[in-house]
Coordinates of C-alpha atoms and ligand atoms in Angstrom, one line a residue:
X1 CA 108.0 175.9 96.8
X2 CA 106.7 173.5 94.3
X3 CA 102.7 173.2 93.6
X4 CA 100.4 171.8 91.5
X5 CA 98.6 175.0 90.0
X6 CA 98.0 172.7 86.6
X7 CA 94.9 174.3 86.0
X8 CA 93.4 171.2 84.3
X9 CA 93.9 168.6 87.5
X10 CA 91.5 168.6 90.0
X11 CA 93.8 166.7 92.3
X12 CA 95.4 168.9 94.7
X13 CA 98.7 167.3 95.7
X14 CA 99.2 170.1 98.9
X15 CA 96.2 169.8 100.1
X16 CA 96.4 166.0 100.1
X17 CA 99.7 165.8 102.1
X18 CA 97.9 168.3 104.5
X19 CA 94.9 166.6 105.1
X20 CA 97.3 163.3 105.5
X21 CA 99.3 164.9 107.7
X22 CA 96.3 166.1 109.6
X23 CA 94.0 162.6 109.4
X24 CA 94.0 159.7 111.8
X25 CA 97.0 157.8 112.1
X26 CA 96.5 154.1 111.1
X27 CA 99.6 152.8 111.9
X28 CA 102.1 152.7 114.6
X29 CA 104.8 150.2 112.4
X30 CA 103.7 149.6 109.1
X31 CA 107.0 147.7 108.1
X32 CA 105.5 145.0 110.8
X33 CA 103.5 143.9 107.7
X34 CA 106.5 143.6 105.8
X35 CA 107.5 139.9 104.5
X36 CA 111.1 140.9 105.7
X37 CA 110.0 141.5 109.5
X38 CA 110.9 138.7 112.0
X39 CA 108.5 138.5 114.3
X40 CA 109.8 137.9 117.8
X41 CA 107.5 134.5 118.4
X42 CA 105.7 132.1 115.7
X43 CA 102.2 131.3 117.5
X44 CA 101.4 127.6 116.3
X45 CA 104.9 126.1 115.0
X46 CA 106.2 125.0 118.2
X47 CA 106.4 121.3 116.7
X48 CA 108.5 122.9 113.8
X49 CA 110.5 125.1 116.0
X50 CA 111.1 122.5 118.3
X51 CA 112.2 119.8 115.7
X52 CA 114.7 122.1 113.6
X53 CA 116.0 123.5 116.7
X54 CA 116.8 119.7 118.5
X55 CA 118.4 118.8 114.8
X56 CA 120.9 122.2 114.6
X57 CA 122.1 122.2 117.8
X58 CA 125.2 120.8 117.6
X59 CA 126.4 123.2 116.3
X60 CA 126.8 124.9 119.4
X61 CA 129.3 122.7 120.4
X62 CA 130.8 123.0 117.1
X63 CA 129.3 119.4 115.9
X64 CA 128.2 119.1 112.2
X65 CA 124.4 119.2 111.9
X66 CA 122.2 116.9 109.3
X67 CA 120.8 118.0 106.1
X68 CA 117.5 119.0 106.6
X69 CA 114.2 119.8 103.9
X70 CA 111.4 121.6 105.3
X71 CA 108.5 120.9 103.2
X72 CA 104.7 122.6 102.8
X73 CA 102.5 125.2 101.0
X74 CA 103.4 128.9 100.6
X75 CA 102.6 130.6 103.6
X76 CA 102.8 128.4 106.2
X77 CA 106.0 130.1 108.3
X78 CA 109.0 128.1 106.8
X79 CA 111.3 130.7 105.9
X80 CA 110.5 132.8 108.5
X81 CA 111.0 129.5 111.1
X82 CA 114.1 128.9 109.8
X83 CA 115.2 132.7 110.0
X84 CA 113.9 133.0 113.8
X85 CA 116.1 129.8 114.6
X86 CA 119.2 130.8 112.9
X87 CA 118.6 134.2 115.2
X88 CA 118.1 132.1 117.6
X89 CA 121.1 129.8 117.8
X90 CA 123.0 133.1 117.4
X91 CA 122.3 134.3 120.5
X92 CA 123.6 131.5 122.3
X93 CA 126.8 131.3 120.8
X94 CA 129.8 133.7 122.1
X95 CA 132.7 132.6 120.1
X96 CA 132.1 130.7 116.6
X97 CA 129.0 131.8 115.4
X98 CA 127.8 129.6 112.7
X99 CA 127.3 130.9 109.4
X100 CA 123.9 131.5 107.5
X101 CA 123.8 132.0 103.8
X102 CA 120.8 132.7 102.5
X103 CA 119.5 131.6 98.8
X104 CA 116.3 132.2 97.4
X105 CA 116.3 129.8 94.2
X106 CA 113.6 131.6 92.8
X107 CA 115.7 134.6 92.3
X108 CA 119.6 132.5 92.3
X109 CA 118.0 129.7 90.4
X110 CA 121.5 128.7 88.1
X111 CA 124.1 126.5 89.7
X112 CA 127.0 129.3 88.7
X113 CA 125.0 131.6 90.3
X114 CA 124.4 129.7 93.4
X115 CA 128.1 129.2 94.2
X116 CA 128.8 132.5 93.2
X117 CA 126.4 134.1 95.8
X118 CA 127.6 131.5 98.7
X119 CA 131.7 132.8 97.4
X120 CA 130.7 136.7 97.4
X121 CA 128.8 136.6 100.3
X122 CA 131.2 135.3 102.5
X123 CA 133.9 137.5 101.5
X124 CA 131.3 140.3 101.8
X125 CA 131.9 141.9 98.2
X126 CA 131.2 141.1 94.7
X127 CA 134.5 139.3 94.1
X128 CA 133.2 136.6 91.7
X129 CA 131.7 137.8 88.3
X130 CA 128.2 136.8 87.6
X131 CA 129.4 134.7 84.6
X132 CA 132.4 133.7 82.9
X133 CA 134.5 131.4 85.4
X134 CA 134.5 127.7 84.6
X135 CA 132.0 126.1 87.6
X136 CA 134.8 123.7 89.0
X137 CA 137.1 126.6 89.7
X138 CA 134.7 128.6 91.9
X139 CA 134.0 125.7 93.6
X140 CA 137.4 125.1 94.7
X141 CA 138.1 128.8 95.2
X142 CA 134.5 128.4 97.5
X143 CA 136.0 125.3 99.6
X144 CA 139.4 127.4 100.0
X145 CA 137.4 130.2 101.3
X146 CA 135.0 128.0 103.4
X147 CA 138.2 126.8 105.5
X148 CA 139.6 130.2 105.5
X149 CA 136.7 132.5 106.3
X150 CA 134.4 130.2 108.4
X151 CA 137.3 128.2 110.0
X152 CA 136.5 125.5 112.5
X153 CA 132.7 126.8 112.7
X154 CA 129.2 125.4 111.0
X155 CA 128.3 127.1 107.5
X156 CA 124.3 126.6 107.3
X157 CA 123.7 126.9 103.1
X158 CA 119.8 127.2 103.0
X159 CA 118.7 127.0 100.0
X160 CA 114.8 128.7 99.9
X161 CA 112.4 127.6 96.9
X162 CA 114.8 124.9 96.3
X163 CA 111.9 123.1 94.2
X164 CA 113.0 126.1 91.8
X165 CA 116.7 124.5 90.8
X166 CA 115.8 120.9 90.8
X167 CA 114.4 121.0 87.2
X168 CA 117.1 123.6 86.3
X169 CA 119.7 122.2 83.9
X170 CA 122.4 121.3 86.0
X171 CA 120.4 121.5 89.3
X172 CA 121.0 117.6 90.9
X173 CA 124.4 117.8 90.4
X174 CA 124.7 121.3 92.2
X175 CA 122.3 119.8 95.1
X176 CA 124.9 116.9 95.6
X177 CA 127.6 118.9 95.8
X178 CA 126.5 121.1 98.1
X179 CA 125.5 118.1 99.9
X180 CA 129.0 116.9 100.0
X181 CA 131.3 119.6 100.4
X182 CA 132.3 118.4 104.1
X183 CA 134.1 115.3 102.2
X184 CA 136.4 118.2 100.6
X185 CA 136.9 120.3 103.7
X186 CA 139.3 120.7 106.1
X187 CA 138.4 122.3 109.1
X188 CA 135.1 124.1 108.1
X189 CA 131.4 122.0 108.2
X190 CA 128.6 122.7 106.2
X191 CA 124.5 121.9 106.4
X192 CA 122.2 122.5 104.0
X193 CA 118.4 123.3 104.8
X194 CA 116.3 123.0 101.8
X195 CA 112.5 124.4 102.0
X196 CA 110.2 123.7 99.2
X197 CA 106.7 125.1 98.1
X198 CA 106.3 121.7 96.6
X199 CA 105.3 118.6 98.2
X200 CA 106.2 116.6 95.4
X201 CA 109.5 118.2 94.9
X202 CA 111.3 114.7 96.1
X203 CA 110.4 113.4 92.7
X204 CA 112.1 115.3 90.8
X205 CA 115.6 114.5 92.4
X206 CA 118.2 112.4 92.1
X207 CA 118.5 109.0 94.1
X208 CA 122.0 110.3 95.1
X209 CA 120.6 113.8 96.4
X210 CA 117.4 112.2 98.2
X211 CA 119.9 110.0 100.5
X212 CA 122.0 113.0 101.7
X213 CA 119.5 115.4 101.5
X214 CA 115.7 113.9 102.3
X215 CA 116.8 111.8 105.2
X216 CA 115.4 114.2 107.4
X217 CA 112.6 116.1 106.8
X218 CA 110.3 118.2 108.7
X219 CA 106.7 119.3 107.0
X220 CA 104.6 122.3 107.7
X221 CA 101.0 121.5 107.8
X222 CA 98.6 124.9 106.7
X223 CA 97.2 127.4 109.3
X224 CA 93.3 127.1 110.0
X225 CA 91.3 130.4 110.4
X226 CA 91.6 130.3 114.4
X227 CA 95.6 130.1 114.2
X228 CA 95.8 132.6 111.4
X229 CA 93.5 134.7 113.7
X230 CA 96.3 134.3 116.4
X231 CA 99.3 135.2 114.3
X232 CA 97.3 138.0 112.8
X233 CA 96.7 139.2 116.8
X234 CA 99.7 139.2 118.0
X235 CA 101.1 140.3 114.7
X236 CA 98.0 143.5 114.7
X237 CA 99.6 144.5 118.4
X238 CA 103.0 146.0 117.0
X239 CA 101.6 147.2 113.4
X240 CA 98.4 148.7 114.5
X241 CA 97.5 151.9 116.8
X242 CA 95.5 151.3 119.9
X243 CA 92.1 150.5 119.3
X244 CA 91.6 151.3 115.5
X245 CA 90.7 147.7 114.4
X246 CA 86.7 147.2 114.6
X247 CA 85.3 144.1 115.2
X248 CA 85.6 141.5 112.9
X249 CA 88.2 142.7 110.9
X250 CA 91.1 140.2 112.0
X251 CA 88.6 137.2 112.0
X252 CA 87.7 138.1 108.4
X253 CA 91.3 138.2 107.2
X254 CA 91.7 135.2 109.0
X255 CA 88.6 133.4 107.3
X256 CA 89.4 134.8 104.2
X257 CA 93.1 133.4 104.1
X258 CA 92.0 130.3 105.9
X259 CA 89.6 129.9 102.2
X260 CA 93.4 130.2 100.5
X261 CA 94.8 127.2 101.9
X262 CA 95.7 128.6 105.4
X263 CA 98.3 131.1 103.5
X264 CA 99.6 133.7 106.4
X265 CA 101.3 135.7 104.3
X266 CA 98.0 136.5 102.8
X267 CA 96.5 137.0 105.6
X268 CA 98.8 139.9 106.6
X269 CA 98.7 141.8 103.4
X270 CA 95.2 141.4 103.6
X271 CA 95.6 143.1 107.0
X272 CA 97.8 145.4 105.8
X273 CA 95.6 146.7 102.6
X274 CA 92.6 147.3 104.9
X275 CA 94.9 149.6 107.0
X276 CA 96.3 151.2 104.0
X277 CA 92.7 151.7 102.5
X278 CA 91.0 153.2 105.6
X279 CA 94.4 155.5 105.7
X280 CA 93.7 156.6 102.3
X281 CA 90.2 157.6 103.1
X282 CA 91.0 158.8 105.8
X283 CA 89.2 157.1 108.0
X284 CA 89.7 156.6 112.1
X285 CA 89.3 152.9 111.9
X286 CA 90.0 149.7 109.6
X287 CA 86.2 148.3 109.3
X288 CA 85.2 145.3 107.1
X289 CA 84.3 147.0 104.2
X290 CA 87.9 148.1 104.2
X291 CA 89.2 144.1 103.9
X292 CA 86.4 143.6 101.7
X293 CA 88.0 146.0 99.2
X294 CA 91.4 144.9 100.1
X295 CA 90.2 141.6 99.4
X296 CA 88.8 142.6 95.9
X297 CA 92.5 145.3 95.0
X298 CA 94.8 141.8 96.0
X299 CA 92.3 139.8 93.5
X300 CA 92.8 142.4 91.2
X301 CA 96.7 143.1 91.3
X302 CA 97.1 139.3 91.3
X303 CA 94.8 138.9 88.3
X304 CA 97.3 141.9 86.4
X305 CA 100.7 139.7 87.5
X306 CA 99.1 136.8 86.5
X307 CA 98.3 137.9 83.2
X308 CA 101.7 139.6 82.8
X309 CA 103.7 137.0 83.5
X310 CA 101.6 134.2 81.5
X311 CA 103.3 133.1 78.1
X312 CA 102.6 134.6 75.2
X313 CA 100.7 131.7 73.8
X314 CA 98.8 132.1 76.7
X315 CA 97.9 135.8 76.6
X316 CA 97.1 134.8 72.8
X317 CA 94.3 132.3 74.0
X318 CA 92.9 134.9 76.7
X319 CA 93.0 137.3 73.9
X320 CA 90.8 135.4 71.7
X321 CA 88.3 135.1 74.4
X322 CA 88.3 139.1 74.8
X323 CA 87.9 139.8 71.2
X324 CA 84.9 137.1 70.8
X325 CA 83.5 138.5 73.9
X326 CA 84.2 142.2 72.8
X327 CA 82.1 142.0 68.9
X328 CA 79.9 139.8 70.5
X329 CA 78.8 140.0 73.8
X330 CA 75.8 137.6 73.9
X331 CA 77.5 134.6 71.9
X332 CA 78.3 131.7 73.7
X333 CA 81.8 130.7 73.3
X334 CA 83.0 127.3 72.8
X335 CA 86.2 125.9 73.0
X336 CA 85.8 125.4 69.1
X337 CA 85.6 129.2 68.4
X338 CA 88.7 130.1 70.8
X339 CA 91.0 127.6 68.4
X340 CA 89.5 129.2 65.2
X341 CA 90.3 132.4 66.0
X342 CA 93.5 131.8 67.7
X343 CA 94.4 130.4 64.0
X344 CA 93.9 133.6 63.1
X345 CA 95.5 135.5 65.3
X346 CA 99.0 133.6 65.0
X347 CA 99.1 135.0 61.8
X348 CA 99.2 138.5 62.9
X349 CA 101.7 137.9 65.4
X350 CA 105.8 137.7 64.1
X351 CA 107.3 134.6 65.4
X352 CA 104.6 132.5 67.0
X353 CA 103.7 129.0 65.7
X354 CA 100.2 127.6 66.0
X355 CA 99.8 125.2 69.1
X356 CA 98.0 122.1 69.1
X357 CA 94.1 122.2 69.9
X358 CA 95.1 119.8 73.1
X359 CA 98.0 122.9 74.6
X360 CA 95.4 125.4 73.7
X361 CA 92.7 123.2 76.0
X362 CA 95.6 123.0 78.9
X363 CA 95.8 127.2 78.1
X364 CA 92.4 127.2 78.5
X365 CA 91.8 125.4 82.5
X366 CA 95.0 127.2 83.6
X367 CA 92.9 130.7 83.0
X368 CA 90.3 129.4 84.6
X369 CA 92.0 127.8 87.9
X370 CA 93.1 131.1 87.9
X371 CA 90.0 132.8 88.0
X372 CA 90.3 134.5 84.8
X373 CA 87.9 132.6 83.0
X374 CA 85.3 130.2 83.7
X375 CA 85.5 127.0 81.2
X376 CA 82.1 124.7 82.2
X377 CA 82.5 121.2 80.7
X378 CA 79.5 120.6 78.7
X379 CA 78.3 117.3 76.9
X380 CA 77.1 117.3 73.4
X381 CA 75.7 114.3 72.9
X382 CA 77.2 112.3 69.8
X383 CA 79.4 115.4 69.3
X384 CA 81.7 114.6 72.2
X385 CA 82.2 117.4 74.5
X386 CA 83.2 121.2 74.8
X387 CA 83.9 124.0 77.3
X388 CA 81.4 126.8 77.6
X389 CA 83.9 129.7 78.0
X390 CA 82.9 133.0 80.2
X391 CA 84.8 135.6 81.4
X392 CA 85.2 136.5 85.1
X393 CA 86.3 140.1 85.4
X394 CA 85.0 142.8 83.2
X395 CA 86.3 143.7 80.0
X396 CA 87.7 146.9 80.2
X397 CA 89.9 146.1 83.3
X398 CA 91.1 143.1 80.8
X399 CA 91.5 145.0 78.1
X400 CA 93.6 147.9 79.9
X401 CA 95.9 144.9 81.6
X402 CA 95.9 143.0 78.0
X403 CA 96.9 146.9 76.2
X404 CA 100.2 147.0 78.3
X405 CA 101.8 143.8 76.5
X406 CA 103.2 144.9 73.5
X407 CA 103.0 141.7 71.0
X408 CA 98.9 142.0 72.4
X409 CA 97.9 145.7 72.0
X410 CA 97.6 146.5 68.2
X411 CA 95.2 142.6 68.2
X412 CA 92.4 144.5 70.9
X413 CA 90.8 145.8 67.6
X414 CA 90.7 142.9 65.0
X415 CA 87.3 141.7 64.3
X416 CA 87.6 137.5 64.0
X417 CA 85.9 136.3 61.3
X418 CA 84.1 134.1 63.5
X419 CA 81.9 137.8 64.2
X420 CA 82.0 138.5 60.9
X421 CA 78.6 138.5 59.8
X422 CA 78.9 138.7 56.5
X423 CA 82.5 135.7 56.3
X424 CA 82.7 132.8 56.5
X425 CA 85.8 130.0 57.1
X426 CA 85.9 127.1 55.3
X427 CA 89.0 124.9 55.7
X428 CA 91.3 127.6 56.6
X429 CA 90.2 129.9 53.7
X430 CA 87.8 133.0 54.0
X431 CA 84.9 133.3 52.2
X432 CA 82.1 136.3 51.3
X433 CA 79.1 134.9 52.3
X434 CA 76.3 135.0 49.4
X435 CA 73.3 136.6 49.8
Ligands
LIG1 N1 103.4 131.2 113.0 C1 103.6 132.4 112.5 N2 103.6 133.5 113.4 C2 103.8 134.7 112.9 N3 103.9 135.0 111.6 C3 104.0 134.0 110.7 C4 103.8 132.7 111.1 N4 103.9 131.9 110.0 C5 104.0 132.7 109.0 N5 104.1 134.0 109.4 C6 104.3 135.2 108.6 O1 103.6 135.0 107.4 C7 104.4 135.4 106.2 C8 104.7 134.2 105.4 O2 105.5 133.3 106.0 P1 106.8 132.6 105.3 O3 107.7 132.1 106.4 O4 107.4 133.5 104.3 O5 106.0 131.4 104.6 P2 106.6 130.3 103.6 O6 108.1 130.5 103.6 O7 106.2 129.0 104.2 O8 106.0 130.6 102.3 C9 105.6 136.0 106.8 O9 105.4 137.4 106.8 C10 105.7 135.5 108.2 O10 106.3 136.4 109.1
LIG2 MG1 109.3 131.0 102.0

């Protein structure tokens, strides 16, 4: 049997499964909480329901549906809307089920790999490469198959995060194709349901596109906290155990996701870290102190992707701001200091050219809408203005997050001159100060 007799961990892994095993059971379906689930109704998107549901179907009786573009924020139940009707409109068909292929742009973002996906996933295997055919012969191998494969019936091509492709190189011209297979098909019809995170996604397309495409379009408004409290009710009934929720705990998930633009999905992985949190301390019942720390862990974890997935130049800036507020904790940084040292720190780092004191200013509000920073617009009289620069989280969580980029860690320890007490910078040059 394998233990853990290391002699210099405390943690004992046997014990813990034991006492697991043994402690109170949180959940009765944890994958409930799982972006995947379906849920078997959609409190509060009757209107949307209703609308998509009048325009697809005809294809019941084998007519051709129009294109359709859901709009509205993340969160507010499109994808899973459109999934619950296409199970839906399955179950009352018998013979000649339409066809749903599903595309997340965000992940199948090229138009090569769009047509690709559509090809191999309706001949079920990987039969097209993902590169190297010329885009006009998939195409006609895809309306070949389209005729073949889905016959006489309705293909449904919804394209999810299609506000991800339109900017794309290549991305109008897919969208109009798509849009106009029918005219090169025989017996097979397609529709294609667009949903976009972006309201203003319509801008970005092409006259052409907007005519077959945003003729008919269907937005989702955002949840308040007494509708998120519903979904988050009926949702708590299959995920939950009997009676482990205190009071409270679903109308603070719901007020708390309600403050984040009405966003469902966070409000059920808010849900869903409470439960995991009391599980892990082993506790009979989710309580509000439990969301209140699965509020602060989500803030935390989003903070760490954020930062991760920023551009370098960005990371750079933040950088700066660590290392300023690192050597000198009580200075008051100004958007002045975070360009000097950022001069100096492009020169430590291969490759990287030195952006513009306006891009490191847009660098600058981005980390604080995102909470990282706090940037305060102050006047200076005849001096213009400047941005009094703070940091929100403490430093050593930034500095662990900021340690796990490689073109960032070996910077952590340079002292700017700025700090230097004893330098000073005059025109780009370093000088000893004189006593
Ligand atoms: N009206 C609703 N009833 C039940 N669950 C919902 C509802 N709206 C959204 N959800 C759930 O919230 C999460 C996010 O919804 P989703 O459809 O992915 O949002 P969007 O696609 O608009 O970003 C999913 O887990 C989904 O099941
Ligand atoms: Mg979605």
């Amino acid at each position: 049997m394998l233990t853990n007799n290391n002699h210099f961990k405390n943690f004992n892994i046997d014990q813990f499964y034991k006492n697991y095993l043994k402690g109170p059971k949180i959940f009765k379906n944890r994958n409930a909480l799982e972006p995947s689930y379906i849920p078997d109704e959609l409190p509060h998107r009757d209107k949307e329901i209703e609308e998509i549901a009048g325009k697809t179907a005809c294809a019941l009786r084998g007519d051709t549906p129009p294109n359709i573009l859901c709009y509205g924020m993340t969160g507010t139940g499109k994808t899973a809307t459109i999934r619950y009707v296409s199970q839906k409109i399955a179950q009352y068909t018998k013979t000649n089920k339409p066809w749903w292929i599903y595309i997340n742009c965000s992940i199948i973002s090229t138009p090569y790999r769009i047509l690709a996906h559509i090809y191999n996933t309706i001949i079920g295997s990987e039969k097209i490469p993902p590169t190297g055919l010329p885009k006009d012969v998939i195409f006609k191998k895809l309306l070949g198959l389209l005729d073949y494969k889905v016959k006489d019936s309705i293909c449904f091509l919804v394209l999810d995060e299609i506000d991800m492709i339109a900017n794309e190189r290549g991305g109008n011209e897919i969208l109009y194709d798509l849009t106009r297979l029918d005219e090169n098909l025989d017996s097979c019809r397609t529709s294609l349901i667009g949903i976009s995170n972006k309201l203003k996604f319509k801008d970005s397309l092409d006259p052409r596109v907007i005519s077959s495409l945003g003729k008919d379009h269907i937005t989702f408004p955002v949840y308040n906290a007494k509708e998120l409290g519903d979904i988050l009710n009926i949702r708590a009934k299959v995920t939950f155990n009997n009676d482990v929720l205190k009071e409270g705990v679903i109308s603070l998930c719901a007020a708390l996701a309600a403050k984040e633009h009405g966003d469902a999905r966070k409000a059920l992985q808010l849900l869903r870290k409470a439960g995991e949190i009391a599980e892990r301390t082993q506790n009979r019942m989710v309580s509000i102190e439990h969301v209140n720390k699965a509020q602060f862990e989500l803030e935390r974890d989003f903070t760490i992707d954020y930062i991760k997935g920023m551009p370098l130049q960005a990371q750079l800036v933040l950088t700066v701001i660590y290392l300023i507020s690192k050597f000198n904790e009580n200075r008051i940084i100004i958007s002045g200091d975070v360009y000097e040292v950022y001069n100096e720190l492009t020169n430590k780092v291969l490759g990287v050219r030195n952006l513009t004191r306006r891009r490191i200013s847009d660098y600058i509000n981005d980390l604080s809408l995102a909470g990282i920073i706090t940037a305060e617009k102050r006047s200076m009289g005849k001096y213009g203005a400047t941005k009094i620069i703070k940091l929100c989280d403490d430093i050593i969580f930034l500095r662990d997050i900021l340690k796990s980029i490689n073109k960032i860690k070996d910077l952590l320890d340079y002292r700017p001159i700025l700090i230097q007490k004893n330098k000073i910078r005059i025109n780009n040059n370093t000088f000893r100060k004189l006593n």
